[in-house]
Amino acid sequence: MKREVIYFSAFSMMEPEQVELLENNKAIIRSSTLAEKILDNREDQFVDIPDYKILSFWDKVDEIGVWKWSKKYPVKEPESEQLLDGYSWELKLRNRNGKAKYCSGYMSFPRKFKELIKELNILFGSNIKF
């Protein structure tokens, strides 16, 4: 069995939002904004994720069609230089069978991206905003 990888990071003019599956079904949720850390006194959060939730997540990834997504969004390079004040994101996945996907984007998203964010939030108990 390959080591599973479920990693998502997003950045938009604030600290990045990040969720990552660690070993032994442990996961880390990194607080998104400095304000949240100060006001809510939040630190990075470690959570245990039951195996059935991880298996359900992989089913949803199949349903959404994430394995068919392109590596980069936008797929074509923009004509002009972009200002980096938008939403950039990165996704790394590898399931138990070794099937892997890496993709990233800036102000451009694959179809059903919102559905993936919803599933990540369900899996990690996070609150990734998009």
JSON list of C-alpha atoms in Angstrom, two decimals:
[
{"chain": "A", "resi": 1, "resn": "MET", "atom": "CA", "xyz": [0.00, 0.00, 0.00]},
{"chain": "A", "resi": 2, "resn": "LYS", "atom": "CA", "xyz": [1.34, 3.41, -1.00]},
{"chain": "A", "resi": 3, "resn": "ARG", "atom": "CA", "xyz": [1.43, 6.28, 1.47]},
{"chain": "A", "resi": 4, "resn": "GLU", "atom": "CA", "xyz": [-1.71, 8.30, 0.93]},
{"chain": "A", "resi": 5, "resn": "VAL", "atom": "CA", "xyz": [-1.37, 11.97, 0.17]},
{"chain": "A", "resi": 6, "resn": "ILE", "atom": "CA", "xyz": [-4.18, 14.46, 0.60]},
{"chain": "A", "resi": 7, "resn": "TYR", "atom": "CA", "xyz": [-2.82, 17.99, 0.55]},
{"chain": "A", "resi": 8, "resn": "PHE", "atom": "CA", "xyz": [-4.51, 21.24, -0.37]},
{"chain": "A", "resi": 9, "resn": "SER", "atom": "CA", "xyz": [-3.24, 24.77, 0.03]},
{"chain": "A", "resi": 10, "resn": "ALA", "atom": "CA", "xyz": [-4.79, 28.07, -1.03]},
{"chain": "A", "resi": 11, "resn": "PHE", "atom": "CA", "xyz": [-3.47, 31.61, -0.82]},
{"chain": "A", "resi": 12, "resn": "SER", "atom": "CA", "xyz": [-5.22, 34.92, -1.36]},
{"chain": "A", "resi": 13, "resn": "MET", "atom": "CA", "xyz": [-3.75, 38.08, 0.17]},
{"chain": "A", "resi": 14, "resn": "MET", "atom": "CA", "xyz": [-3.75, 36.42, 3.59]},
{"chain": "A", "resi": 15, "resn": "GLU", "atom": "CA", "xyz": [-1.92, 33.58, 5.19]},
{"chain": "A", "resi": 16, "resn": "PRO", "atom": "CA", "xyz": [-2.44, 30.35, 3.30]},
{"chain": "A", "resi": 17, "resn": "GLU", "atom": "CA", "xyz": [-5.20, 27.92, 4.17]},
{"chain": "A", "resi": 18, "resn": "GLN", "atom": "CA", "xyz": [-3.82, 24.43, 4.26]},
{"chain": "A", "resi": 19, "resn": "VAL", "atom": "CA", "xyz": [-5.00, 20.91, 5.07]},
{"chain": "A", "resi": 20, "resn": "GLU", "atom": "CA", "xyz": [-2.84, 17.82, 4.93]},
{"chain": "A", "resi": 21, "resn": "LEU", "atom": "CA", "xyz": [-3.21, 14.15, 5.77]},
{"chain": "A", "resi": 22, "resn": "LEU", "atom": "CA", "xyz": [-0.27, 12.98, 7.86]},
{"chain": "A", "resi": 23, "resn": "GLU", "atom": "CA", "xyz": [0.65, 9.42, 8.87]},
{"chain": "A", "resi": 24, "resn": "ASN", "atom": "CA", "xyz": [-1.71, 7.12, 10.79]},
{"chain": "A", "resi": 25, "resn": "ASN", "atom": "CA", "xyz": [-4.87, 9.00, 9.77]},
{"chain": "A", "resi": 26, "resn": "LYS", "atom": "CA", "xyz": [-3.74, 12.17, 11.52]},
{"chain": "A", "resi": 27, "resn": "ALA", "atom": "CA", "xyz": [-4.20, 15.48, 9.78]},
{"chain": "A", "resi": 28, "resn": "ILE", "atom": "CA", "xyz": [-3.23, 19.11, 10.21]},
{"chain": "A", "resi": 29, "resn": "ILE", "atom": "CA", "xyz": [-5.36, 22.13, 9.52]},
{"chain": "A", "resi": 30, "resn": "ARG", "atom": "CA", "xyz": [-3.37, 25.35, 9.35]},
{"chain": "A", "resi": 31, "resn": "SER", "atom": "CA", "xyz": [-5.27, 28.48, 10.35]},
{"chain": "A", "resi": 32, "resn": "SER", "atom": "CA", "xyz": [-6.05, 30.72, 7.45]},
{"chain": "A", "resi": 33, "resn": "THR", "atom": "CA", "xyz": [-5.65, 34.24, 8.72]},
{"chain": "A", "resi": 34, "resn": "LEU", "atom": "CA", "xyz": [-3.59, 36.01, 11.29]},
{"chain": "A", "resi": 35, "resn": "ALA", "atom": "CA", "xyz": [-6.79, 37.64, 12.57]},
{"chain": "A", "resi": 36, "resn": "GLU", "atom": "CA", "xyz": [-8.29, 34.20, 13.25]},
{"chain": "A", "resi": 37, "resn": "LYS", "atom": "CA", "xyz": [-5.18, 33.18, 15.11]},
{"chain": "A", "resi": 38, "resn": "ILE", "atom": "CA", "xyz": [-5.21, 36.33, 17.25]},
{"chain": "A", "resi": 39, "resn": "LEU", "atom": "CA", "xyz": [-8.96, 36.73, 17.80]},
{"chain": "A", "resi": 40, "resn": "ASP", "atom": "CA", "xyz": [-9.79, 33.07, 18.22]},
{"chain": "A", "resi": 41, "resn": "ASN", "atom": "CA", "xyz": [-6.43, 32.20, 19.75]},
{"chain": "A", "resi": 42, "resn": "ARG", "atom": "CA", "xyz": [-6.21, 29.45, 17.15]},
{"chain": "A", "resi": 43, "resn": "GLU", "atom": "CA", "xyz": [-3.12, 27.46, 16.44]},
{"chain": "A", "resi": 44, "resn": "ASP", "atom": "CA", "xyz": [-2.58, 24.78, 13.86]},
{"chain": "A", "resi": 45, "resn": "GLN", "atom": "CA", "xyz": [-5.07, 22.05, 14.61]},
{"chain": "A", "resi": 46, "resn": "PHE", "atom": "CA", "xyz": [-4.31, 18.34, 14.60]},
{"chain": "A", "resi": 47, "resn": "VAL", "atom": "CA", "xyz": [-7.22, 15.97, 14.06]},
{"chain": "A", "resi": 48, "resn": "ASP", "atom": "CA", "xyz": [-7.76, 12.22, 13.78]},
{"chain": "A", "resi": 49, "resn": "ILE", "atom": "CA", "xyz": [-9.66, 11.17, 10.69]},
{"chain": "A", "resi": 50, "resn": "PRO", "atom": "CA", "xyz": [-11.52, 7.84, 10.72]},
{"chain": "A", "resi": 51, "resn": "ASP", "atom": "CA", "xyz": [-10.61, 5.49, 7.91]},
{"chain": "A", "resi": 52, "resn": "TYR", "atom": "CA", "xyz": [-14.16, 5.40, 6.54]},
{"chain": "A", "resi": 53, "resn": "LYS", "atom": "CA", "xyz": [-14.04, 9.18, 5.97]},
{"chain": "A", "resi": 54, "resn": "ILE", "atom": "CA", "xyz": [-10.82, 8.85, 3.96]},
{"chain": "A", "resi": 55, "resn": "LEU", "atom": "CA", "xyz": [-12.30, 6.03, 1.87]},
{"chain": "A", "resi": 56, "resn": "SER", "atom": "CA", "xyz": [-15.44, 8.11, 1.29]},
{"chain": "A", "resi": 57, "resn": "PHE", "atom": "CA", "xyz": [-13.26, 11.06, 0.21]},
{"chain": "A", "resi": 58, "resn": "TRP", "atom": "CA", "xyz": [-11.54, 8.89, -2.43]},
{"chain": "A", "resi": 59, "resn": "ASP", "atom": "CA", "xyz": [-14.96, 7.84, -3.75]},
{"chain": "A", "resi": 60, "resn": "LYS", "atom": "CA", "xyz": [-15.93, 11.51, -4.06]},
{"chain": "A", "resi": 61, "resn": "VAL", "atom": "CA", "xyz": [-12.64, 12.32, -5.85]},
{"chain": "A", "resi": 62, "resn": "ASP", "atom": "CA", "xyz": [-13.53, 9.63, -8.40]},
{"chain": "A", "resi": 63, "resn": "GLU", "atom": "CA", "xyz": [-17.08, 11.01, -8.77]},
{"chain": "A", "resi": 64, "resn": "ILE", "atom": "CA", "xyz": [-15.90, 14.60, -9.20]},
{"chain": "A", "resi": 65, "resn": "GLY", "atom": "CA", "xyz": [-13.39, 13.53, -11.87]},
{"chain": "A", "resi": 66, "resn": "VAL", "atom": "CA", "xyz": [-10.31, 15.03, -10.20]},
{"chain": "A", "resi": 67, "resn": "TRP", "atom": "CA", "xyz": [-8.02, 12.44, -11.84]},
{"chain": "A", "resi": 68, "resn": "LYS", "atom": "CA", "xyz": [-8.82, 14.02, -15.23]},
{"chain": "A", "resi": 69, "resn": "TRP", "atom": "CA", "xyz": [-7.98, 17.58, -14.20]},
{"chain": "A", "resi": 70, "resn": "SER", "atom": "CA", "xyz": [-5.14, 19.41, -15.96]},
{"chain": "A", "resi": 71, "resn": "LYS", "atom": "CA", "xyz": [-1.86, 20.06, -14.17]},
{"chain": "A", "resi": 72, "resn": "LYS", "atom": "CA", "xyz": [-2.14, 23.83, -14.36]},
{"chain": "A", "resi": 73, "resn": "TYR", "atom": "CA", "xyz": [-4.95, 26.40, -14.42]},
{"chain": "A", "resi": 74, "resn": "PRO", "atom": "CA", "xyz": [-5.28, 28.48, -16.47]},
{"chain": "A", "resi": 75, "resn": "VAL", "atom": "CA", "xyz": [-4.28, 25.83, -18.99]},
{"chain": "A", "resi": 76, "resn": "LYS", "atom": "CA", "xyz": [-2.92, 28.49, -21.39]},
{"chain": "A", "resi": 77, "resn": "GLU", "atom": "CA", "xyz": [-0.46, 31.07, -20.16]},
{"chain": "A", "resi": 78, "resn": "PRO", "atom": "CA", "xyz": [-2.03, 34.52, -19.87]},
{"chain": "A", "resi": 79, "resn": "GLU", "atom": "CA", "xyz": [-0.98, 37.14, -22.42]},
{"chain": "A", "resi": 80, "resn": "SER", "atom": "CA", "xyz": [-0.08, 39.80, -19.88]},
{"chain": "A", "resi": 81, "resn": "GLU", "atom": "CA", "xyz": [1.81, 39.72, -16.61]},
{"chain": "A", "resi": 82, "resn": "GLN", "atom": "CA", "xyz": [-0.50, 38.97, -13.69]},
{"chain": "A", "resi": 83, "resn": "LEU", "atom": "CA", "xyz": [-0.56, 40.73, -10.37]},
{"chain": "A", "resi": 84, "resn": "LEU", "atom": "CA", "xyz": [-0.41, 38.11, -7.66]},
{"chain": "A", "resi": 85, "resn": "ASP", "atom": "CA", "xyz": [-3.30, 39.39, -5.58]},
{"chain": "A", "resi": 86, "resn": "GLY", "atom": "CA", "xyz": [-5.82, 36.74, -6.57]},
{"chain": "A", "resi": 87, "resn": "TYR", "atom": "CA", "xyz": [-6.52, 33.21, -5.43]},
{"chain": "A", "resi": 88, "resn": "SER", "atom": "CA", "xyz": [-3.80, 30.64, -6.00]},
{"chain": "A", "resi": 89, "resn": "TRP", "atom": "CA", "xyz": [-4.10, 27.00, -5.03]},
{"chain": "A", "resi": 90, "resn": "GLU", "atom": "CA", "xyz": [-2.26, 23.68, -5.04]},
{"chain": "A", "resi": 91, "resn": "LEU", "atom": "CA", "xyz": [-3.57, 20.12, -4.76]},
{"chain": "A", "resi": 92, "resn": "LYS", "atom": "CA", "xyz": [-1.58, 16.91, -4.22]},
{"chain": "A", "resi": 93, "resn": "LEU", "atom": "CA", "xyz": [-3.32, 13.54, -4.08]},
{"chain": "A", "resi": 94, "resn": "ARG", "atom": "CA", "xyz": [-2.18, 9.93, -4.01]},
{"chain": "A", "resi": 95, "resn": "ASN", "atom": "CA", "xyz": [-4.62, 7.18, -3.12]},
{"chain": "A", "resi": 96, "resn": "ARG", "atom": "CA", "xyz": [-3.88, 3.79, -1.55]},
{"chain": "A", "resi": 97, "resn": "ASN", "atom": "CA", "xyz": [-3.38, 2.21, -4.96]},
{"chain": "A", "resi": 98, "resn": "GLY", "atom": "CA", "xyz": [-0.73, 4.78, -5.92]},
{"chain": "A", "resi": 99, "resn": "LYS", "atom": "CA", "xyz": [-2.94, 6.77, -8.31]},
{"chain": "A", "resi": 100, "resn": "ALA", "atom": "CA", "xyz": [-1.64, 10.33, -8.09]},
{"chain": "A", "resi": 101, "resn": "LYS", "atom": "CA", "xyz": [-2.61, 13.83, -9.19]},
{"chain": "A", "resi": 102, "resn": "TYR", "atom": "CA", "xyz": [-0.82, 17.14, -8.81]},
{"chain": "A", "resi": 103, "resn": "CYS", "atom": "CA", "xyz": [-2.39, 20.35, -9.99]},
{"chain": "A", "resi": 104, "resn": "SER", "atom": "CA", "xyz": [-2.31, 24.04, -9.22]},
{"chain": "A", "resi": 105, "resn": "GLY", "atom": "CA", "xyz": [-3.86, 27.24, -10.39]},
{"chain": "A", "resi": 106, "resn": "TYR", "atom": "CA", "xyz": [-4.10, 30.97, -10.19]},
{"chain": "A", "resi": 107, "resn": "MET", "atom": "CA", "xyz": [-7.52, 32.60, -10.58]},
{"chain": "A", "resi": 108, "resn": "SER", "atom": "CA", "xyz": [-8.62, 29.66, -12.72]},
{"chain": "A", "resi": 109, "resn": "PHE", "atom": "CA", "xyz": [-10.26, 26.44, -11.63]},
{"chain": "A", "resi": 110, "resn": "PRO", "atom": "CA", "xyz": [-11.26, 23.05, -13.00]},
{"chain": "A", "resi": 111, "resn": "ARG", "atom": "CA", "xyz": [-14.91, 22.08, -13.27]},
{"chain": "A", "resi": 112, "resn": "LYS", "atom": "CA", "xyz": [-16.36, 20.94, -9.94]},
{"chain": "A", "resi": 113, "resn": "PHE", "atom": "CA", "xyz": [-13.57, 22.66, -7.96]},
{"chain": "A", "resi": 114, "resn": "LYS", "atom": "CA", "xyz": [-16.13, 23.87, -5.40]},
{"chain": "A", "resi": 115, "resn": "GLU", "atom": "CA", "xyz": [-17.28, 20.28, -4.89]},
{"chain": "A", "resi": 116, "resn": "LEU", "atom": "CA", "xyz": [-13.71, 19.23, -4.08]},
{"chain": "A", "resi": 117, "resn": "ILE", "atom": "CA", "xyz": [-13.39, 22.09, -1.56]},
{"chain": "A", "resi": 118, "resn": "LYS", "atom": "CA", "xyz": [-16.64, 20.94, 0.05]},
{"chain": "A", "resi": 119, "resn": "GLU", "atom": "CA", "xyz": [-15.32, 17.36, 0.29]},
{"chain": "A", "resi": 120, "resn": "LEU", "atom": "CA", "xyz": [-12.00, 18.54, 1.77]},
{"chain": "A", "resi": 121, "resn": "ASN", "atom": "CA", "xyz": [-13.93, 20.51, 4.40]},
{"chain": "A", "resi": 122, "resn": "ILE", "atom": "CA", "xyz": [-16.03, 17.44, 5.22]},
{"chain": "A", "resi": 123, "resn": "LEU", "atom": "CA", "xyz": [-12.94, 15.23, 5.46]},
{"chain": "A", "resi": 124, "resn": "PHE", "atom": "CA", "xyz": [-10.82, 17.55, 7.59]},
{"chain": "A", "resi": 125, "resn": "GLY", "atom": "CA", "xyz": [-13.56, 19.42, 9.45]},
{"chain": "A", "resi": 126, "resn": "SER", "atom": "CA", "xyz": [-11.93, 22.54, 8.03]},
{"chain": "A", "resi": 127, "resn": "ASN", "atom": "CA", "xyz": [-13.41, 25.75, 6.73]},
{"chain": "A", "resi": 128, "resn": "ILE", "atom": "CA", "xyz": [-11.59, 26.40, 3.47]},
{"chain": "A", "resi": 129, "resn": "LYS", "atom": "CA", "xyz": [-13.30, 29.35, 1.81]},
{"chain": "A", "resi": 130, "resn": "PHE", "atom": "CA", "xyz": [-13.62, 29.69, -1.92]}
]
